[in-house]
């Protein structure tokens, strides 16, 4: 029941994120004309410094609505873009490479897998000192019918030594802590595997899934 509740929360989050991104893009398009007119008027009166400042502020606004991925799967787009935008706003450096198609994997499983892995990585980065180098890396590969999801995040100490069972560090244990169990369950469901390890000062989660040919996206 806890897993079902958590899945429902993530699906609601997906819908909310998609709607928020759509509204943000509509507002941004609406404002572009006014911004160009403002820049034009500033240049007419030779206010170069004010123009530069205005353009810089406009770039910051556009950056907040940036899309990191644009695949053929709307669920992947919504979850990844929302999570990476959140990470970027927290000062976490982002690197993302992904395939375009996700044939053979159910949308709910993609939602659960990406939401949990990225949320865990963001939570870990948030626990690092603000002046430290924070980094999140996402790579999704596909070779024939095999998908590999690799998520890496910065750490300031060995998680495998201090917390080998990967239990949640959040205060509310009842509402959190199911993430790694859900990730492992998805791996088993698709006859794959899930590995947690550390490499070059980063915590890594690698999930391999075999495409289910009966699943239509």
Short mmCIF file of C-alpha atoms in Angstrom, two decimals:
data_model
loop_
_atom_site.label_atom_id
_atom_site.label_comp_id
_atom_site.label_asym_id
_atom_site.label_seq_id
_atom_site.Cartn_x
_atom_site.Cartn_y
_atom_site.Cartn_z
CA UNK A 1 0.00 0.00 0.00
CA UNK A 2 2.87 2.37 0.77
CA UNK A 3 4.37 1.70 -2.65
CA UNK A 4 1.00 2.31 -4.32
CA UNK A 5 0.60 5.61 -2.46
CA UNK A 6 4.10 6.68 -3.45
CA UNK A 7 3.42 5.84 -7.10
CA UNK A 8 0.23 7.90 -7.01
CA UNK A 9 2.20 10.83 -5.56
CA UNK A 10 4.74 10.64 -8.37
CA UNK A 11 2.03 10.44 -11.03
CA UNK A 12 0.38 13.52 -9.54
CA UNK A 13 3.78 15.21 -9.51
CA UNK A 14 4.25 14.34 -13.18
CA UNK A 15 0.94 15.92 -14.12
CA UNK A 16 1.64 19.00 -12.01
CA UNK A 17 5.13 19.42 -13.46
CA UNK A 18 3.87 19.08 -17.02
CA UNK A 19 1.16 21.67 -16.44
CA UNK A 20 3.58 24.05 -14.72
CA UNK A 21 6.10 23.80 -17.54
CA UNK A 22 3.39 24.39 -20.14
CA UNK A 23 2.11 27.46 -18.31
CA UNK A 24 5.64 28.79 -17.88
CA UNK A 25 6.36 28.45 -21.60
CA UNK A 26 3.09 30.17 -22.51
CA UNK A 27 3.91 33.11 -20.25
CA UNK A 28 7.44 33.26 -21.60
CA UNK A 29 6.25 33.41 -25.22
CA UNK A 30 3.76 36.09 -24.25
CA UNK A 31 6.50 38.22 -22.71
CA UNK A 32 9.04 37.90 -25.53
CA UNK A 33 7.46 40.62 -27.68
CA UNK A 34 7.42 43.09 -24.78
CA UNK A 35 11.04 42.28 -23.96
CA UNK A 36 12.19 42.94 -27.52
CA UNK A 37 10.32 46.25 -27.54
CA UNK A 38 11.99 47.22 -24.26
CA UNK A 39 15.45 46.40 -25.62
CA UNK A 40 14.71 48.39 -28.76
CA UNK A 41 13.65 51.47 -26.79
CA UNK A 42 16.72 51.28 -24.53
CA UNK A 43 19.02 51.10 -27.55
CA UNK A 44 17.31 54.06 -29.17
CA UNK A 45 18.40 56.27 -26.27
CA UNK A 46 21.86 54.67 -26.07
CA UNK A 47 21.34 53.16 -22.60
CA UNK A 48 23.83 50.36 -23.17
CA UNK A 49 24.41 49.37 -19.53
CA UNK A 50 20.69 49.21 -18.84
CA UNK A 51 20.20 47.15 -21.99
CA UNK A 52 22.86 44.64 -20.95
CA UNK A 53 21.35 44.32 -17.49
CA UNK A 54 17.87 43.80 -18.91
CA UNK A 55 19.09 41.13 -21.35
CA UNK A 56 21.00 39.35 -18.58
CA UNK A 57 17.89 39.23 -16.39
CA UNK A 58 15.89 37.90 -19.33
CA UNK A 59 18.43 35.11 -19.89
CA UNK A 60 18.12 34.12 -16.21
CA UNK A 61 14.35 33.86 -16.60
CA UNK A 62 14.66 31.72 -19.72
CA UNK A 63 17.18 29.48 -17.99
CA UNK A 64 14.67 28.63 -15.29
CA UNK A 65 12.36 27.19 -17.96
CA UNK A 66 15.14 25.30 -19.75
CA UNK A 67 14.46 21.81 -21.05
CA UNK A 68 17.31 19.38 -20.53
CA UNK A 69 15.82 16.56 -22.60
CA UNK A 70 13.34 16.26 -25.44
CA UNK A 71 12.63 12.60 -26.05
CA UNK A 72 9.64 10.97 -27.71
CA UNK A 73 8.31 10.04 -24.26
CA UNK A 74 6.36 12.77 -22.45
CA UNK A 75 6.73 11.13 -19.04
CA UNK A 76 10.52 11.04 -19.34
CA UNK A 77 10.54 14.66 -20.52
CA UNK A 78 8.39 15.88 -17.63
CA UNK A 79 10.18 13.98 -14.86
CA UNK A 80 13.75 14.58 -16.04
CA UNK A 81 13.25 18.26 -16.89
CA UNK A 82 11.48 18.94 -13.59
CA UNK A 83 14.09 17.14 -11.47
CA UNK A 84 17.10 18.62 -13.27
CA UNK A 85 15.59 22.11 -13.12
CA UNK A 86 15.19 21.63 -9.37
CA UNK A 87 18.78 20.42 -9.09
CA UNK A 88 20.11 23.37 -11.08
CA UNK A 89 18.22 25.81 -8.86
CA UNK A 90 20.06 24.27 -5.88
CA UNK A 91 23.45 24.97 -7.43
CA UNK A 92 24.02 21.42 -8.66
CA UNK A 93 25.87 21.09 -11.96
CA UNK A 94 24.01 18.95 -14.49
CA UNK A 95 25.08 16.55 -17.22
CA UNK A 96 22.46 14.56 -19.13
CA UNK A 97 22.61 12.18 -22.10
CA UNK A 98 19.66 10.03 -23.11
CA UNK A 99 18.10 7.98 -25.86
CA UNK A 100 14.92 9.15 -27.54
CA UNK A 101 12.71 6.04 -27.50
CA UNK A 102 11.66 3.97 -24.50
CA UNK A 103 9.81 1.14 -26.19
CA UNK A 104 9.10 -1.83 -23.98
CA UNK A 105 8.98 0.02 -20.65
CA UNK A 106 5.71 1.06 -19.03
CA UNK A 107 5.18 4.76 -18.36
CA UNK A 108 4.48 4.16 -14.67
CA UNK A 109 7.75 2.26 -14.31
CA UNK A 110 9.70 5.01 -16.07
CA UNK A 111 8.06 7.51 -13.73
CA UNK A 112 8.94 5.49 -10.63
CA UNK A 113 12.50 4.73 -11.74
CA UNK A 114 13.49 8.24 -12.81
CA UNK A 115 11.70 9.99 -9.96
CA UNK A 116 13.32 7.84 -7.28
CA UNK A 117 16.85 7.75 -8.69
CA UNK A 118 16.98 11.49 -9.42
CA UNK A 119 15.33 12.44 -6.12
CA UNK A 120 17.86 10.31 -4.23
CA UNK A 121 20.74 11.96 -6.10
CA UNK A 122 19.40 15.47 -5.44
CA UNK A 123 18.85 14.71 -1.75
CA UNK A 124 22.44 13.46 -1.46
CA UNK A 125 23.81 16.61 -3.12
CA UNK A 126 21.75 18.82 -0.82
CA UNK A 127 23.49 17.26 2.19
CA UNK A 128 26.89 18.43 0.92
CA UNK A 129 28.23 21.80 2.07
CA UNK A 130 27.06 24.71 -0.06
CA UNK A 131 30.61 25.69 -1.04
CA UNK A 132 31.41 22.15 -2.28
CA UNK A 133 31.32 21.01 -5.90
CA UNK A 134 27.90 19.46 -6.45
CA UNK A 135 27.32 17.39 -9.57
CA UNK A 136 24.56 15.17 -10.97
CA UNK A 137 25.08 12.97 -14.02
CA UNK A 138 22.33 11.10 -15.90
CA UNK A 139 22.97 8.82 -18.84
CA UNK A 140 20.44 6.51 -20.49
CA UNK A 141 21.72 4.06 -23.12
CA UNK A 142 20.02 1.46 -25.25
CA UNK A 143 21.58 -1.50 -27.03
CA UNK A 144 19.01 -3.58 -28.92
CA UNK A 145 16.45 -4.47 -26.20
CA UNK A 146 18.62 -3.54 -23.21
CA UNK A 147 18.34 -0.17 -21.46
CA UNK A 148 20.95 1.10 -19.02
CA UNK A 149 20.17 3.95 -16.63
CA UNK A 150 23.24 5.44 -14.92
CA UNK A 151 22.84 8.15 -12.28
CA UNK A 152 25.85 9.61 -10.47
CA UNK A 153 26.00 12.28 -7.77
CA UNK A 154 28.67 13.98 -5.72
CA UNK A 155 29.41 12.78 -2.18
CA UNK A 156 31.67 14.15 0.54
CA UNK A 157 32.13 10.80 2.30
CA UNK A 158 31.64 7.10 1.55
CA UNK A 159 27.93 6.33 1.65
CA UNK A 160 28.56 2.60 1.27
CA UNK A 161 30.68 2.66 4.44
CA UNK A 162 28.41 4.86 6.55
CA UNK A 163 25.04 3.61 5.25
CA UNK A 164 25.52 0.27 3.42
CA UNK A 165 21.79 -0.56 3.47
CA UNK A 166 21.01 2.83 1.90
CA UNK A 167 18.29 3.65 4.41
CA UNK A 168 16.69 7.07 4.09
CA UNK A 169 18.29 10.02 5.86
CA UNK A 170 15.02 11.95 5.93
CA UNK A 171 13.23 12.48 9.25
CA UNK A 172 9.88 11.01 8.18
CA UNK A 173 10.79 7.35 7.75
CA UNK A 174 7.22 6.26 7.01
CA UNK A 175 6.84 8.58 4.03
CA UNK A 176 10.36 8.04 2.69
CA UNK A 177 12.84 5.20 2.36
CA UNK A 178 11.01 3.08 -0.24
CA UNK A 179 12.95 4.49 -3.17
CA UNK A 180 15.71 1.88 -3.39
CA UNK A 181 13.18 -0.93 -2.91
CA UNK A 182 11.09 0.38 -5.81
CA UNK A 183 14.19 0.70 -8.02
CA UNK A 184 15.21 -2.90 -7.29
CA UNK A 185 11.68 -4.16 -7.88
CA UNK A 186 11.54 -2.50 -11.31
CA UNK A 187 14.87 -4.09 -12.23
CA UNK A 188 13.53 -7.54 -11.28
CA UNK A 189 10.30 -6.90 -13.18
CA UNK A 190 12.25 -6.34 -16.41
CA UNK A 191 14.70 -9.23 -15.86
CA UNK A 192 17.48 -6.75 -15.26
CA UNK A 193 19.66 -5.75 -12.36
CA UNK A 194 20.35 -2.81 -10.07
CA UNK A 195 23.77 -1.90 -8.69
CA UNK A 196 24.75 0.75 -6.15
CA UNK A 197 28.45 1.56 -5.88
CA UNK A 198 31.00 4.36 -5.60
CA UNK A 199 33.53 5.46 -8.18
CA UNK A 200 35.89 8.45 -8.40
CA UNK A 201 34.29 10.25 -5.48
CA UNK A 202 30.73 9.80 -6.73
CA UNK A 203 27.82 7.61 -5.68
CA UNK A 204 26.46 5.61 -8.61
CA UNK A 205 23.18 3.86 -9.30
CA UNK A 206 23.10 1.70 -12.43
CA UNK A 207 19.89 -0.02 -13.50
CA UNK A 208 19.67 -2.38 -16.47
CA UNK A 209 16.27 -3.27 -17.91
CA UNK A 210 15.30 -5.71 -20.66
CA UNK A 211 12.55 -4.28 -22.87
CA UNK A 212 9.17 -5.99 -22.60
CA UNK A 213 7.96 -6.51 -26.18
CA UNK A 214 4.34 -6.69 -24.98
CA UNK A 215 4.44 -3.09 -23.71
CA UNK A 216 3.21 -0.41 -26.10
CA UNK A 217 4.06 3.24 -25.38
#
